[in-house]
XYZ file of C-alpha atoms in Angstrom:
148
model
C 139.912 10.141 51.466
C 140.935 8.316 48.338
C 144.546 8.406 47.282
C 145.171 8.482 43.561
C 148.324 8.138 41.579
C 148.968 11.675 40.286
C 150.488 10.259 37.102
C 147.980 9.710 34.336
C 149.254 8.892 30.878
C 148.686 11.455 28.121
C 146.755 8.798 26.175
C 144.305 8.352 29.074
C 143.887 12.129 29.438
C 143.281 12.429 25.688
C 140.657 9.672 25.723
C 138.868 11.282 28.683
C 138.918 14.643 26.898
C 137.471 13.079 23.749
C 134.753 11.342 25.764
C 133.623 14.599 27.352
C 134.108 16.602 24.125
C 134.172 19.972 25.960
C 130.638 19.482 27.347
C 130.898 20.659 30.967
C 128.348 18.242 32.434
C 129.954 15.301 30.618
C 133.375 16.308 31.947
C 132.094 16.617 35.529
C 130.311 13.280 35.286
C 133.337 11.541 33.804
C 135.669 12.892 36.495
C 133.185 11.887 39.209
C 132.889 8.332 37.872
C 136.661 8.029 37.506
C 137.118 9.283 41.067
C 134.552 6.826 42.396
C 136.149 3.872 40.630
C 138.056 1.492 42.910
C 141.213 1.689 40.769
C 144.167 3.439 42.376
C 145.668 4.188 38.957
C 143.417 5.689 36.322
C 144.099 3.802 33.106
C 142.332 2.960 29.850
C 140.857 -0.016 31.703
C 139.345 2.368 34.265
C 137.700 4.367 31.496
C 136.434 1.146 29.905
C 134.951 0.063 33.231
C 132.933 3.254 33.736
C 131.919 3.942 30.138
C 128.576 2.124 30.276
C 127.555 4.009 33.429
C 128.867 7.267 31.945
C 126.730 6.856 28.842
C 123.678 5.772 30.865
C 123.881 8.817 33.141
C 124.410 11.209 30.223
C 121.332 9.726 28.565
C 119.160 9.714 31.676
C 120.226 13.010 33.263
C 120.732 15.214 30.213
C 120.042 13.858 26.746
C 116.558 12.432 27.275
C 115.421 15.758 28.751
C 116.998 17.717 25.889
C 115.321 15.527 23.289
C 111.904 15.726 24.943
C 112.068 19.543 24.966
C 112.608 19.748 21.199
C 109.781 20.320 18.751
C 108.582 17.322 16.747
C 110.438 18.541 13.653
C 113.630 19.175 15.657
C 113.368 15.611 16.979
C 112.899 14.211 13.479
C 115.864 16.272 12.255
C 118.295 14.923 14.882
C 116.987 11.356 14.518
C 117.499 11.551 10.760
C 121.029 12.823 11.352
C 121.753 9.967 13.747
C 120.501 7.334 11.305
C 122.504 8.651 8.341
C 125.083 6.230 6.978
C 127.622 9.023 6.450
C 128.777 11.301 9.250
C 129.017 14.296 9.332
C 125.641 14.508 7.627
C 125.016 16.577 4.515
C 122.118 19.001 4.467
C 121.136 17.630 1.043
C 120.714 14.190 2.646
C 118.473 15.736 5.321
C 116.410 17.540 2.667
C 115.876 14.274 0.807
C 115.086 12.138 3.848
C 112.811 14.701 5.491
C 111.228 15.690 2.145
C 111.656 19.407 2.847
C 112.895 22.447 0.925
C 116.297 24.050 1.643
C 114.812 27.038 3.508
C 112.840 24.750 5.790
C 115.921 22.651 6.561
C 117.918 25.845 7.124
C 115.444 27.089 9.714
C 115.684 23.894 11.778
C 119.438 23.756 11.278
C 119.702 27.249 12.806
C 117.386 26.347 15.692
C 119.429 23.261 16.571
C 122.673 25.212 16.244
C 121.261 27.880 18.580
C 120.380 25.072 21.005
C 124.003 23.908 20.699
C 122.989 20.393 19.665
C 124.583 20.522 16.216
C 127.405 22.423 14.562
C 128.706 22.894 11.021
C 131.300 20.334 9.953
C 132.421 21.724 6.618
C 130.411 23.100 3.731
C 126.876 21.690 3.790
C 127.680 19.221 6.581
C 126.484 18.975 10.176
C 127.538 17.034 13.249
C 126.402 16.719 16.846
C 128.123 18.837 19.482
C 127.457 16.576 22.465
C 129.576 13.520 23.264
C 127.839 10.207 22.506
C 124.625 12.033 21.515
C 124.398 10.175 18.210
C 124.703 6.866 20.046
C 122.046 7.970 22.549
C 119.662 8.781 19.701
C 120.246 5.410 18.053
C 119.949 3.438 21.295
C 117.252 5.307 23.231
C 116.073 8.350 21.300
C 113.713 6.511 18.999
C 111.603 5.597 22.038
C 111.386 9.211 23.193
C 110.693 10.956 19.891
C 107.165 12.207 19.387
C 106.016 11.508 15.831
C 102.392 12.519 16.339
């Protein structure tokens, strides 16, 4: 059985919490990877050392499946959000980029909110709910999105 130092700095705990962003699977995965690390003391360096694997497993085990299950328009919506230069993303930006009317954007906004992929971030603004999901979309999502 591994022995760990029970003392973890508040800064390390905060960073781990931000990385998992209240997504249960992300939290479980992060804790597992931290536990499996060879470091006796969990530090910022430990988090740095597992972050690439953490992101890869989130992408492979959760995010790619979520993206593939979305409709084509839902996929285009989240990809457009990810590529926006400003974040959180305004719904007016999405309307312009997707060349759709407000009601059409509103329908997909609601669908993605119901799927818990996005959330409001102030008046007329949206953000992703999942940790590192935007980065996943930019790095890998474009290869999975169905534009047919």
